[in-house]
Coordinates of C-alpha atoms in Angstrom, one line a residue:
X1 CA -87.0 16.7 -46.3
X2 CA -86.6 13.0 -46.6
X3 CA -85.3 11.4 -43.4
X4 CA -82.9 8.5 -43.7
X5 CA -82.0 7.8 -40.2
X6 CA -81.3 4.1 -40.4
X7 CA -78.9 4.1 -43.2
X8 CA -76.9 7.0 -41.9
X9 CA -76.6 5.4 -38.5
X10 CA -75.7 2.0 -40.0
X11 CA -73.0 3.5 -42.2
X12 CA -71.5 5.3 -39.2
X13 CA -71.9 2.3 -37.1
X14 CA -70.2 0.1 -39.7
X15 CA -67.3 2.4 -40.1
X16 CA -66.8 2.6 -36.3
X17 CA -67.3 -1.1 -36.0
X18 CA -64.7 -1.9 -38.6
X19 CA -62.1 0.3 -37.0
X20 CA -62.9 -1.1 -33.6
X21 CA -62.6 -4.6 -34.9
X22 CA -59.2 -3.9 -36.3
X23 CA -58.0 -2.8 -32.8
X24 CA -59.7 -5.7 -31.2
X25 CA -58.0 -8.2 -33.6
X26 CA -54.6 -6.8 -32.8
X27 CA -55.0 -6.9 -29.1
X28 CA -57.3 -9.8 -28.3
X29 CA -57.1 -12.2 -31.2
X30 CA -54.2 -13.8 -33.0
X31 CA -53.4 -13.8 -36.7
X32 CA -54.2 -14.6 -39.5
X33 CA -55.7 -11.5 -41.2
X34 CA -59.1 -11.8 -43.0
X35 CA -59.2 -13.6 -46.3
X36 CA -61.4 -11.3 -48.3
X37 CA -61.1 -9.0 -51.3
X38 CA -60.0 -5.5 -50.7
X39 CA -62.8 -3.1 -51.6
X40 CA -62.4 0.3 -53.2
X41 CA -65.0 3.0 -54.0
X42 CA -66.9 3.4 -57.2
X43 CA -69.2 6.4 -57.7
X44 CA -71.9 4.1 -59.1
X45 CA -72.4 2.7 -55.6
X46 CA -73.8 6.0 -54.3
X47 CA -77.5 6.0 -53.4
X48 CA -78.0 2.3 -54.1
X49 CA -78.3 1.0 -50.6
X50 CA -81.4 0.6 -48.6
X51 CA -81.9 2.5 -45.4
X52 CA -81.4 0.4 -42.2
X53 CA -83.5 0.6 -39.1
X54 CA -81.7 2.1 -36.0
X55 CA -82.0 0.5 -32.6
X56 CA -80.8 2.1 -29.4
X57 CA -77.4 0.5 -28.5
X58 CA -76.3 -0.9 -25.1
X59 CA -72.8 0.5 -25.8
X60 CA -71.7 3.2 -23.5
X61 CA -68.2 4.0 -24.8
X62 CA -66.2 4.1 -28.0
X63 CA -63.9 1.1 -27.3
X64 CA -63.6 -1.8 -29.6
X65 CA -63.1 -2.4 -33.3
X66 CA -63.6 0.5 -35.6
X67 CA -63.5 1.5 -39.3
X68 CA -62.6 5.0 -40.3
X69 CA -64.6 6.8 -42.9
X70 CA -63.3 6.9 -46.5
X71 CA -60.9 4.1 -45.8
X72 CA -60.7 0.5 -44.8
X73 CA -58.6 -1.3 -42.2
X74 CA -56.1 -3.9 -43.4
X75 CA -57.7 -6.1 -40.7
X76 CA -61.1 -5.9 -42.5
X77 CA -60.5 -5.9 -46.3
X78 CA -64.1 -6.9 -47.0
X79 CA -65.6 -3.7 -45.5
X80 CA -65.6 -0.1 -46.8
X81 CA -67.5 3.0 -45.6
X82 CA -67.8 6.3 -47.3
X83 CA -69.6 9.6 -46.6
X84 CA -71.0 11.1 -49.8
X85 CA -69.7 14.7 -50.5
X86 CA -67.5 14.9 -47.4
X87 CA -70.1 14.1 -44.8
X88 CA -72.7 16.5 -46.2
X89 CA -74.9 13.7 -47.4
X90 CA -75.8 10.1 -46.6
X91 CA -73.1 7.5 -46.0
X92 CA -72.7 4.1 -47.8
X93 CA -71.3 0.9 -46.3
X94 CA -69.9 -1.7 -48.7
X95 CA -69.7 -5.4 -47.6
X96 CA -68.1 -8.3 -49.4
X97 CA -70.1 -11.5 -49.3
X98 CA -67.2 -13.4 -47.6
X99 CA -67.5 -11.1 -44.6
X100 CA -70.7 -12.8 -43.5
X101 CA -68.8 -16.1 -43.1
X102 CA -66.8 -14.6 -40.3
X103 CA -69.8 -14.5 -38.0
X104 CA -72.1 -17.1 -36.7
X105 CA -75.6 -16.9 -38.3
X106 CA -74.0 -14.6 -41.0
X107 CA -74.8 -11.3 -39.3
X108 CA -73.0 -8.6 -37.4
X109 CA -73.7 -5.2 -35.8
X110 CA -72.4 -1.8 -36.6
X111 CA -72.8 1.1 -34.2
X112 CA -73.0 4.8 -34.9
X113 CA -72.4 7.5 -32.3
X114 CA -74.3 10.8 -32.1
X115 CA -73.3 13.0 -29.2
X116 CA -73.6 10.6 -26.2
X117 CA -76.1 8.3 -27.9
X118 CA -75.2 5.0 -29.7
X119 CA -77.3 3.4 -32.4
X120 CA -77.0 -0.3 -33.5
X121 CA -77.7 -1.7 -36.9
X122 CA -77.8 -5.4 -37.8
X123 CA -76.1 -6.2 -41.1
X124 CA -77.2 -9.3 -43.0
X125 CA -76.7 -10.3 -46.6
X126 CA -80.4 -10.2 -47.2
X127 CA -80.7 -6.6 -46.0
X128 CA -78.2 -5.3 -48.5
X129 CA -78.4 -4.3 -52.2
X130 CA -76.0 -6.1 -54.5
X131 CA -74.1 -3.5 -56.5
X132 CA -71.2 -5.4 -57.9
X133 CA -69.3 -8.7 -58.2
X134 CA -65.5 -8.9 -57.8
X135 CA -63.5 -12.1 -58.1
X136 CA -66.6 -14.1 -57.6
X137 CA -67.7 -12.3 -54.5
X138 CA -70.9 -10.2 -54.3
X139 CA -70.6 -6.7 -53.1
X140 CA -73.6 -5.3 -51.1
X141 CA -74.4 -1.7 -50.3
X142 CA -76.1 -0.2 -47.3
X143 CA -77.3 3.4 -47.2
X144 CA -76.8 5.3 -43.9
X145 CA -78.8 8.5 -43.8
X146 CA -77.4 11.7 -42.4
X147 CA -80.7 12.3 -40.6
X148 CA -83.3 9.9 -39.2
X149 CA -86.3 10.0 -36.8
X150 CA -86.7 8.1 -33.6
X151 CA -89.4 8.0 -30.9
X152 CA -88.6 9.4 -27.5
X153 CA -89.8 7.9 -24.2
X154 CA -93.2 9.6 -24.7
X155 CA -93.7 8.1 -28.1
X156 CA -93.1 11.4 -29.8
X157 CA -91.0 11.4 -33.0
X158 CA -87.6 13.1 -32.8
X159 CA -85.0 13.9 -35.5
X160 CA -81.4 12.7 -35.0
X161 CA -78.7 14.3 -37.1
X162 CA -75.3 12.7 -37.3
X163 CA -72.6 15.3 -37.3
X164 CA -68.8 14.9 -37.9
X165 CA -69.0 11.2 -37.4
X166 CA -65.7 9.8 -38.7
X167 CA -65.9 6.2 -37.8
X168 CA -68.3 3.3 -37.0
X169 CA -67.9 0.4 -34.6
X170 CA -68.2 -3.3 -35.6
X171 CA -69.1 -6.3 -33.3
X172 CA -70.7 -9.6 -33.6
X173 CA -70.6 -13.3 -32.6
X174 CA -67.3 -14.2 -34.3
X175 CA -66.6 -17.7 -35.5
X176 CA -63.4 -18.7 -33.7
X177 CA -61.0 -21.5 -32.9
X178 CA -58.3 -21.7 -30.2
X179 CA -54.6 -22.1 -30.7
X180 CA -52.5 -23.2 -27.6
X181 CA -48.8 -22.9 -28.3
X182 CA -46.4 -24.6 -25.9
X183 CA -42.7 -24.8 -25.6
X184 CA -40.4 -27.7 -24.5
X185 CA -36.7 -27.0 -23.8
X186 CA -34.1 -29.8 -23.8
X187 CA -30.5 -29.6 -22.5
X188 CA -27.6 -30.6 -24.7
X189 CA -28.1 -34.2 -23.6
X190 CA -31.7 -34.2 -24.7
X191 CA -33.3 -34.0 -21.2
X192 CA -36.1 -31.6 -20.4
X193 CA -34.9 -28.5 -18.7
X194 CA -36.2 -25.0 -17.8
X195 CA -36.0 -22.2 -20.3
X196 CA -32.4 -20.9 -20.5
X197 CA -31.9 -17.2 -19.8
X198 CA -30.4 -16.6 -23.2
X199 CA -33.2 -18.4 -25.1
X200 CA -36.3 -16.9 -26.6
X201 CA -39.4 -18.2 -28.4
X202 CA -41.0 -16.2 -31.2
X203 CA -43.2 -17.2 -34.1
X204 CA -44.1 -15.8 -37.5
X205 CA -47.5 -14.4 -38.6
X206 CA -48.2 -12.9 -35.2
X207 CA -48.5 -16.1 -33.2
X208 CA -47.2 -16.2 -29.6
X209 CA -46.8 -18.7 -26.7
X210 CA -50.0 -19.4 -24.8
X211 CA -53.6 -20.1 -25.5
X212 CA -55.2 -17.6 -28.0
X213 CA -58.6 -17.3 -29.5
X214 CA -58.4 -16.8 -33.3
X215 CA -61.2 -15.5 -35.5
X216 CA -62.1 -17.8 -38.3
X217 CA -62.1 -15.5 -41.3
X218 CA -63.6 -16.1 -44.8
X219 CA -64.3 -19.9 -44.6
X220 CA -63.6 -23.1 -42.6
X221 CA -60.6 -24.0 -44.7
X222 CA -58.5 -20.9 -44.1
X223 CA -55.1 -22.4 -43.0
X224 CA -53.3 -22.0 -39.7
X225 CA -49.7 -21.5 -41.0
X226 CA -46.7 -20.3 -39.0
X227 CA -43.2 -21.3 -37.9
X228 CA -40.9 -20.7 -35.0
X229 CA -38.2 -18.1 -35.5
X230 CA -34.6 -19.2 -34.9
X231 CA -33.8 -19.7 -31.2
X232 CA -30.5 -18.5 -29.9
X233 CA -28.1 -21.4 -29.1
X234 CA -30.9 -24.0 -29.6
X235 CA -31.8 -26.3 -32.5
X236 CA -35.4 -27.2 -33.5
X237 CA -36.2 -30.9 -32.7
X238 CA -39.9 -31.3 -33.5
X239 CA -43.4 -29.8 -33.4
X240 CA -46.6 -31.6 -32.6
X241 CA -50.2 -30.6 -33.3
X242 CA -52.7 -32.3 -31.0
X243 CA -50.1 -35.1 -30.4
X244 CA -49.2 -35.5 -34.1
X245 CA -45.5 -35.0 -34.3
X246 CA -43.7 -33.5 -37.2
X247 CA -39.9 -32.9 -37.6
X248 CA -40.5 -29.9 -39.8
X249 CA -41.0 -26.7 -37.9
X250 CA -43.8 -25.5 -40.2
X251 CA -47.4 -25.6 -38.7
X252 CA -50.0 -25.8 -41.5
X253 CA -53.5 -27.0 -40.7
X254 CA -57.1 -26.3 -41.5
X255 CA -58.8 -24.8 -38.5
X256 CA -62.4 -25.6 -37.6
X257 CA -64.8 -23.5 -35.7
X258 CA -64.8 -24.1 -31.9
X259 CA -61.8 -26.5 -32.0
X260 CA -58.7 -26.2 -29.8
X261 CA -55.3 -26.9 -31.4
X262 CA -52.4 -27.7 -29.0
X263 CA -49.1 -27.0 -30.7
X264 CA -45.8 -28.0 -28.9
X265 CA -42.4 -26.9 -30.2
X266 CA -39.3 -28.7 -28.8
X267 CA -35.8 -27.3 -29.0
X268 CA -32.5 -28.7 -27.8
X269 CA -29.5 -26.7 -26.6
X270 CA -26.6 -27.0 -29.1
X271 CA -23.8 -25.6 -26.9
X272 CA -20.5 -27.4 -26.7
X273 CA -18.6 -27.8 -23.4
X274 CA -15.0 -27.3 -22.6
X275 CA -13.0 -28.9 -19.8
X276 CA -9.4 -27.8 -19.2
X277 CA -7.1 -30.2 -17.4
X278 CA -3.6 -29.6 -16.1
X279 CA -1.1 -32.4 -15.6
X280 CA 2.4 -32.3 -14.1
X281 CA 5.2 -34.7 -14.8
X282 CA 7.4 -34.5 -11.7
X283 CA 10.2 -36.6 -13.2
X284 CA 11.0 -38.1 -9.8
X285 CA 12.2 -34.8 -8.5
X286 CA 9.4 -34.5 -5.9
X287 CA 7.0 -36.8 -4.1
X288 CA 4.2 -34.4 -4.5
X289 CA 3.5 -31.2 -6.5
X290 CA 5.4 -28.3 -5.0
X291 CA 3.5 -25.2 -3.9
X292 CA 3.4 -22.3 -6.3
X293 CA 2.9 -24.2 -9.5
X294 CA -0.3 -22.5 -10.5
X295 CA -1.5 -22.7 -14.1
X296 CA -3.1 -19.8 -15.8
X297 CA -4.2 -19.3 -19.4
X298 CA -4.8 -16.5 -21.9
X299 CA -8.1 -15.1 -23.0
X300 CA -9.9 -15.7 -19.7
X301 CA -9.8 -19.5 -19.8
X302 CA -9.4 -21.4 -16.5
X303 CA -9.0 -25.0 -15.3
X304 CA -12.4 -26.4 -14.6
X305 CA -15.3 -28.7 -15.7
X306 CA -17.8 -28.2 -18.5
X307 CA -17.5 -24.6 -19.3
X308 CA -20.3 -23.8 -21.7
X309 CA -19.4 -22.6 -25.2
X310 CA -22.0 -21.5 -27.8
X311 CA -21.6 -23.5 -31.0
X312 CA -19.3 -21.7 -33.4
X313 CA -17.1 -20.2 -30.7
X314 CA -13.5 -19.8 -31.8
X315 CA -11.5 -21.5 -29.0
X316 CA -8.0 -20.0 -29.0
X317 CA -5.8 -19.8 -25.9
X318 CA -2.4 -20.9 -24.5
X319 CA -0.8 -21.3 -21.1
X320 CA 0.8 -18.3 -19.6
X321 CA 4.6 -18.7 -18.9
X322 CA 5.3 -20.2 -15.4
X323 CA 8.3 -18.5 -13.8
X324 CA 8.4 -20.9 -10.9
X325 CA 11.9 -22.4 -10.1
X326 CA 13.6 -24.2 -7.2
X327 CA 17.0 -25.4 -6.2
X328 CA 17.5 -29.1 -5.3
X329 CA 20.4 -31.2 -4.3
X330 CA 20.9 -34.4 -6.3
X331 CA 23.9 -36.5 -5.2
X332 CA 25.3 -33.5 -3.4
X333 CA 25.2 -31.3 -6.6
X334 CA 22.9 -28.4 -7.0
X335 CA 20.3 -28.4 -9.7
X336 CA 17.9 -25.7 -10.7
X337 CA 14.4 -27.0 -11.3
X338 CA 12.1 -25.3 -13.8
X339 CA 8.9 -26.1 -15.8
X340 CA 8.6 -27.0 -19.4
X341 CA 5.5 -27.6 -21.6
X342 CA 5.5 -31.3 -22.5
X343 CA 2.3 -31.7 -24.6
X344 CA -1.2 -30.4 -25.4
X345 CA -4.0 -32.6 -26.4
X346 CA -7.6 -31.9 -27.5
X347 CA -9.9 -34.9 -27.0
X348 CA -6.8 -37.1 -26.9
X349 CA -5.3 -35.8 -30.1
X350 CA -1.9 -34.1 -29.7
X351 CA -1.8 -30.5 -31.0
X352 CA 0.8 -27.7 -31.1
X353 CA -1.7 -25.1 -30.0
X354 CA -5.3 -24.8 -29.0
X355 CA -7.2 -23.3 -31.9
X356 CA -10.5 -24.8 -33.1
X357 CA -14.2 -23.9 -33.7
X358 CA -16.6 -25.5 -31.2
X359 CA -19.1 -27.8 -32.9
X360 CA -22.7 -28.4 -31.7
X361 CA -23.2 -30.8 -28.8
X362 CA -19.5 -31.6 -28.6
X363 CA -17.5 -32.1 -25.4
X364 CA -13.9 -30.8 -25.6
X365 CA -11.2 -31.9 -23.1
X366 CA -8.0 -29.9 -23.4
X367 CA -5.1 -31.3 -21.4
X368 CA -1.9 -29.3 -20.8
X369 CA 1.0 -31.4 -19.4
X370 CA 4.1 -29.7 -18.0
X371 CA 7.2 -31.5 -16.8
X372 CA 9.8 -30.5 -14.3
X373 CA 13.3 -30.2 -15.7
X374 CA 16.5 -30.2 -13.5
X375 CA 19.5 -28.3 -14.9
X376 CA 22.9 -28.7 -13.2
X377 CA 24.1 -25.3 -11.9
X378 CA 27.4 -23.9 -13.0
X379 CA 30.4 -24.2 -10.6
X380 CA 30.0 -22.4 -7.4
X381 CA 31.2 -18.8 -7.6
X382 CA 34.4 -17.8 -5.9
X383 CA 36.3 -14.6 -5.0
X384 CA 39.9 -13.8 -4.5
X385 CA 41.1 -10.8 -2.5
X386 CA 44.3 -9.1 -3.7
X387 CA 46.3 -6.3 -2.2
X388 CA 48.2 -3.6 -4.0
X389 CA 50.8 -1.3 -2.2
X390 CA 51.8 2.0 -3.8
X391 CA 54.6 4.4 -3.0
X392 CA 53.7 8.0 -1.9
X393 CA 53.5 9.0 -5.6
X394 CA 50.4 6.8 -6.0
X395 CA 52.0 5.1 -9.1
X396 CA 55.1 3.1 -8.1
X397 CA 54.3 -0.4 -6.6
X398 CA 56.2 -1.2 -3.4
X399 CA 57.0 -4.4 -1.6
X400 CA 55.4 -4.3 1.9
X401 CA 58.3 -6.4 3.2
X402 CA 60.5 -3.3 2.6
X403 CA 58.7 -1.6 5.5
X404 CA 59.8 -3.2 8.8
X405 CA 56.9 -4.2 11.0
X406 CA 54.2 -3.9 8.3
X407 CA 51.9 -6.9 8.7
X408 CA 49.9 -8.6 6.0
X409 CA 46.5 -7.0 5.1
X410 CA 43.5 -8.8 6.5
X411 CA 39.8 -8.5 5.7
X412 CA 36.5 -9.2 7.4
X413 CA 34.7 -12.5 7.1
X414 CA 37.1 -14.5 9.3
X415 CA 40.5 -12.9 8.6
X416 CA 40.8 -13.4 4.9
X417 CA 44.4 -12.9 3.8
X418 CA 45.4 -11.2 0.6
X419 CA 45.7 -13.8 -2.1
X420 CA 43.2 -16.2 -0.6
X421 CA 40.4 -17.6 -2.7
X422 CA 37.0 -18.2 -1.1
X423 CA 34.2 -20.3 -2.5
X424 CA 30.7 -18.9 -2.2
X425 CA 27.2 -20.4 -2.8
X426 CA 25.1 -19.3 -5.7
X427 CA 23.2 -16.1 -5.0
X428 CA 25.2 -15.5 -1.8
X429 CA 25.8 -11.9 -0.9
X430 CA 29.6 -11.2 -1.0
X431 CA 30.5 -8.4 1.4
X432 CA 34.2 -7.7 2.1
X433 CA 36.0 -4.8 3.7
X434 CA 39.6 -4.2 4.8
X435 CA 40.3 -4.5 8.5
X436 CA 41.9 -1.3 10.0
X437 CA 45.6 -1.1 9.2
X438 CA 47.2 0.4 12.2
X439 CA 50.9 0.3 11.1
X440 CA 53.1 3.4 11.3
X441 CA 56.8 4.0 11.0
X442 CA 58.8 7.0 12.3
X443 CA 62.3 8.1 11.4
X444 CA 64.3 11.4 11.5
X445 CA 67.1 13.4 10.0
X446 CA 68.8 16.6 11.3
X447 CA 65.8 18.8 10.4
X448 CA 62.6 16.7 10.4
X449 CA 60.9 13.8 12.0
X450 CA 58.9 11.7 9.4
X451 CA 55.9 9.5 10.0
X452 CA 55.0 6.8 7.4
X453 CA 51.6 5.1 7.2
X454 CA 49.3 3.6 4.5
X455 CA 45.7 4.6 3.6
X456 CA 43.1 2.8 1.4
X457 CA 42.8 4.8 -1.8
X458 CA 40.9 2.4 -4.2
X459 CA 38.7 -0.7 -4.4
X460 CA 37.7 -2.6 -7.5
X461 CA 35.9 -5.8 -8.4
X462 CA 37.1 -7.5 -11.6
X463 CA 38.7 -4.2 -12.6
X464 CA 35.6 -2.1 -12.0
X465 CA 35.9 0.6 -9.3
X466 CA 33.4 0.3 -6.5
X467 CA 32.8 2.3 -3.3
X468 CA 32.3 -0.9 -1.3
X469 CA 32.3 -4.6 -1.9
X470 CA 28.7 -5.8 -1.6
X471 CA 27.1 -7.9 -4.4
X472 CA 25.2 -11.1 -5.1
X473 CA 27.3 -14.0 -6.5
X474 CA 26.3 -15.4 -9.8
X475 CA 26.6 -19.0 -10.8
X476 CA 29.9 -20.0 -12.3
X477 CA 31.5 -16.6 -11.9
X478 CA 34.9 -15.8 -10.3
X479 CA 35.6 -12.5 -8.8
X480 CA 38.9 -10.7 -8.1
X481 CA 38.6 -8.1 -5.4
X482 CA 41.5 -5.6 -5.2
X483 CA 42.2 -3.2 -2.4
X484 CA 44.9 -0.5 -3.1
X485 CA 46.8 1.2 -0.2
X486 CA 49.2 4.2 -0.7
X487 CA 52.1 5.3 1.4
X488 CA 51.6 8.6 3.2
X489 CA 54.5 10.6 4.9
X490 CA 54.1 13.4 7.4
X491 CA 57.2 15.6 8.2
X492 CA 57.5 17.7 11.4
X493 CA 60.5 20.0 11.9
X494 CA 62.8 19.2 14.8
X495 CA 63.1 22.9 15.8
X496 CA 60.5 25.6 16.6
X497 CA 60.1 28.1 13.7
X498 CA 61.8 31.5 14.4
X499 CA 59.6 34.3 15.6
X500 CA 60.0 36.6 12.7
X501 CA 57.8 38.6 10.6
X502 CA 57.0 37.5 7.1
X503 CA 59.4 38.8 4.5
X504 CA 60.1 38.2 0.9
X505 CA 61.8 34.9 0.3
X506 CA 61.9 31.9 -1.9
X507 CA 63.4 28.5 -2.2
X508 CA 66.5 28.6 -4.5
X509 CA 65.7 27.2 -7.9
X510 CA 68.4 24.7 -7.5
X511 CA 66.5 22.9 -4.8
X512 CA 63.8 20.5 -5.9
X513 CA 61.8 18.6 -3.3
X514 CA 58.7 16.6 -3.3
X515 CA 58.0 18.2 0.1
X516 CA 59.6 20.8 2.3
X517 CA 59.2 23.1 5.2
X518 CA 59.8 26.7 4.5
X519 CA 61.4 29.0 7.0
X520 CA 58.1 29.9 8.5
X521 CA 56.9 26.5 9.6
X522 CA 54.5 25.8 6.7
X523 CA 54.7 22.3 5.1
X524 CA 54.3 22.2 1.3
X525 CA 54.0 18.8 -0.2
X526 CA 53.4 17.9 -3.9
X527 CA 51.3 14.8 -4.1
X528 CA 52.7 13.6 -7.4
X529 CA 56.1 14.4 -8.8
X530 CA 55.7 12.9 -12.3
X531 CA 54.8 15.5 -15.0
X532 CA 51.8 14.3 -17.1
X533 CA 50.1 17.0 -19.1
X534 CA 46.4 17.5 -18.3
X535 CA 46.3 15.6 -15.0
X536 CA 45.5 17.1 -11.6
X537 CA 48.0 17.2 -8.8
X538 CA 47.3 17.5 -5.1
X539 CA 49.3 19.8 -2.9
X540 CA 49.2 19.4 0.9
X541 CA 49.6 22.1 3.5
X542 CA 50.4 21.5 7.2
X543 CA 51.7 23.7 10.0
X544 CA 54.7 23.0 12.3
X545 CA 54.4 22.8 16.1
X546 CA 54.6 26.3 17.5
X547 CA 53.5 28.0 14.3
X548 CA 50.4 29.4 15.9
X549 CA 52.5 30.8 18.7
X550 CA 53.4 33.5 16.2
X551 CA 50.3 33.8 14.1
X552 CA 46.6 33.9 14.8
X553 CA 45.4 33.9 11.2
X554 CA 47.3 33.2 8.0
X555 CA 46.1 33.7 4.3
X556 CA 48.0 31.5 1.8
X557 CA 47.8 32.5 -1.9
X558 CA 48.3 30.0 -4.7
X559 CA 49.4 30.9 -8.1
X560 CA 52.4 32.5 -9.8
X561 CA 54.2 35.8 -9.7
X562 CA 51.7 37.4 -12.1
X563 CA 48.5 35.9 -10.8
X564 CA 47.1 34.6 -7.5
X565 CA 44.8 31.8 -8.5
X566 CA 43.0 31.6 -5.1
X567 CA 43.6 32.3 -1.4
X568 CA 42.8 30.1 1.6
X569 CA 42.7 31.4 5.2
X570 CA 43.7 29.3 8.1
X571 CA 43.4 29.6 11.9
X572 CA 44.7 27.4 14.7
X573 CA 41.3 25.7 14.7
X574 CA 41.1 25.0 11.0
X575 CA 40.3 26.3 7.6
X576 CA 37.8 29.2 7.5
X577 CA 34.8 28.2 5.4
X578 CA 31.4 30.0 5.6
X579 CA 29.7 27.1 3.8
X580 CA 30.0 24.7 6.8
X581 CA 28.3 24.9 10.2
X582 CA 30.5 27.0 12.5
X583 CA 32.5 28.3 9.6
X584 CA 35.6 26.2 10.4
X585 CA 36.9 22.9 8.9
X586 CA 39.2 21.2 11.4
X587 CA 42.5 20.4 9.7
X588 CA 45.2 17.8 9.9
X589 CA 46.4 18.5 6.4
X590 CA 44.7 20.5 3.6
X591 CA 44.7 19.4 0.0
X592 CA 44.7 22.1 -2.6
X593 CA 43.9 20.6 -6.1
X594 CA 45.8 22.5 -8.9
X595 CA 45.0 21.8 -12.5
X596 CA 48.1 20.9 -14.4
X597 CA 48.3 22.2 -18.0
X598 CA 45.0 23.9 -17.9
X599 CA 46.4 27.2 -19.4
X600 CA 49.9 26.7 -20.6
X601 CA 52.0 23.7 -21.5
X602 CA 54.3 24.4 -18.5
X603 CA 51.3 24.4 -16.2
X604 CA 52.1 27.9 -14.7
X605 CA 49.3 30.3 -13.8
X606 CA 50.8 33.7 -14.7
X607 CA 50.3 36.5 -12.1
X608 CA 52.0 38.9 -9.8
X609 CA 53.0 38.8 -6.1
X610 CA 55.2 41.3 -4.3
X611 CA 55.7 39.3 -1.0
X612 CA 55.6 35.7 -0.2
X613 CA 57.4 32.5 0.4
X614 CA 58.6 31.1 -2.9
X615 CA 59.4 27.5 -3.7
X616 CA 60.4 25.8 -6.9
X617 CA 57.8 24.0 -8.9
X618 CA 58.8 20.3 -8.6
X619 CA 57.4 19.7 -12.1
X620 CA 59.3 22.5 -13.8
X621 CA 62.8 21.6 -12.7
X622 CA 63.3 24.9 -10.9
X623 CA 62.7 27.2 -13.8
X624 CA 62.8 30.2 -11.5
X625 CA 60.4 32.6 -9.9
X626 CA 58.5 33.3 -13.1
X627 CA 57.1 29.8 -13.1
X628 CA 57.4 28.9 -9.4
X629 CA 54.5 28.1 -7.2
X630 CA 54.5 30.2 -4.1
X631 CA 52.8 30.9 -0.8
X632 CA 52.0 34.4 0.3
X633 CA 51.6 34.5 4.1
X634 CA 49.6 37.3 5.5
X635 CA 49.6 37.7 9.2

């Protein structure tokens, strides 16, 4: 068998070297990529290369640039390696003539790996076989044998057989130059500054900040060509190459081997600044700005100096409403002081609203001026207290002078008399109540002794019923406060009721009273003697002195002959009621509300009653027992 150790090793080495070189270029060297033709395989290339001599390599690992078999790296377009018949036969390395210009002395090394052994092969243009010419470049072939012989340490020949080798390594003394990219940042005023946190510096074609060694591919005239990508919130100012300044951001130069190129990019911040100023026109109302007049704005803007705005920012905001107010005296007259927007200016130009797009490098000063405005308050509020007196029917007005000894009504707040008008201050709290009215009047006839007195039954403010008078006065508003008192009459019989048992009886239909005592010492009093369909009427019940000497408990039924509407039970201590603590409501007089006209037009509740004390309905003109209200007393 013919041994072709050198070519096989070289082919494997070249393949591994090309791949390793691709990795090395990406990690340790900057762009550009090689300037060589891209090779492809032609079957006519097989078997045309000369076997190369293998030398033991100093390499101990598989790191570095590599080229995979049956392919070529984009980083090494002038190199191609192929195993014949899927690694069953020798390999072939193809090299474009321009590749030799990448290395000093026009030579490089490829390395093949077999088990843990590495074998080096020097590749030179002279050692190859020219197999083709493409675009003016010669293509050289190198045969790498599958098997080759080497001498061991005793001088004995040994056969190496490369198996499953899928790459070769490439290395050499590269021709290089150095690119040192630097960056200068200027603030918006053009002064040098540190790199802003929001700024970045990136470049095209794989270049980056710092000093980088670059392989000189193909020939000495391959250009260094790159630009800086757009920098956030900064504008390009200039770029210099070894001190030669250009105001175009494109770097385009011919690199020479061993030279260092210092490239400096300068950028300037293009932000705008915004300063919001707040002025106050006091209009002579104050010597200094009152407390509480804070100014706030929409969209997060605040009063302050030189707020940074990226160029192109839409500036749109307004002042929030100021609800501050104050009361001042001018010439003894009260005025309410409020704020009012007087003007807005942007860089001295008056505008109706703040709405603009920030330009590069611009300073914007926005001034809001508010003025204080004094408005005369309306006349001071006042209130008048009136007094209405009603008869016992709750409807008929009476003249208090017709009741001997009845004094004028007085109210709190310094003895305000009815009819007096009182001036208040704006926002004062008006609180008025009636002083106790202790007047009573007593008179008698042959049967009863009567006691008259007045009680407060209603209170209103400007015609609106209220439970109590307690409100804040508004500017320029007059208030009429009305208290209504109604006459009350209690009747007590002059004689002690007879000690008799309860028997059937009624008041003759010819007798019509607003109030009466029946024969058994029970007072019945109709609270309103005017018939108005649909209204409620109150009936009062009281008991004469000595009544409880004859009775311990009395049930009184309310209704008509045919129906007892409801029953109430009384004792000497009061009305029996399980819904209250102790079950007894102390009584002076008991009010029984009866709904007038709720069932029939005559207001009677039809029903039956065999025994009771009957009395004529004061609203039915004594129509008789069929339509008479009655009391049924049960001992």
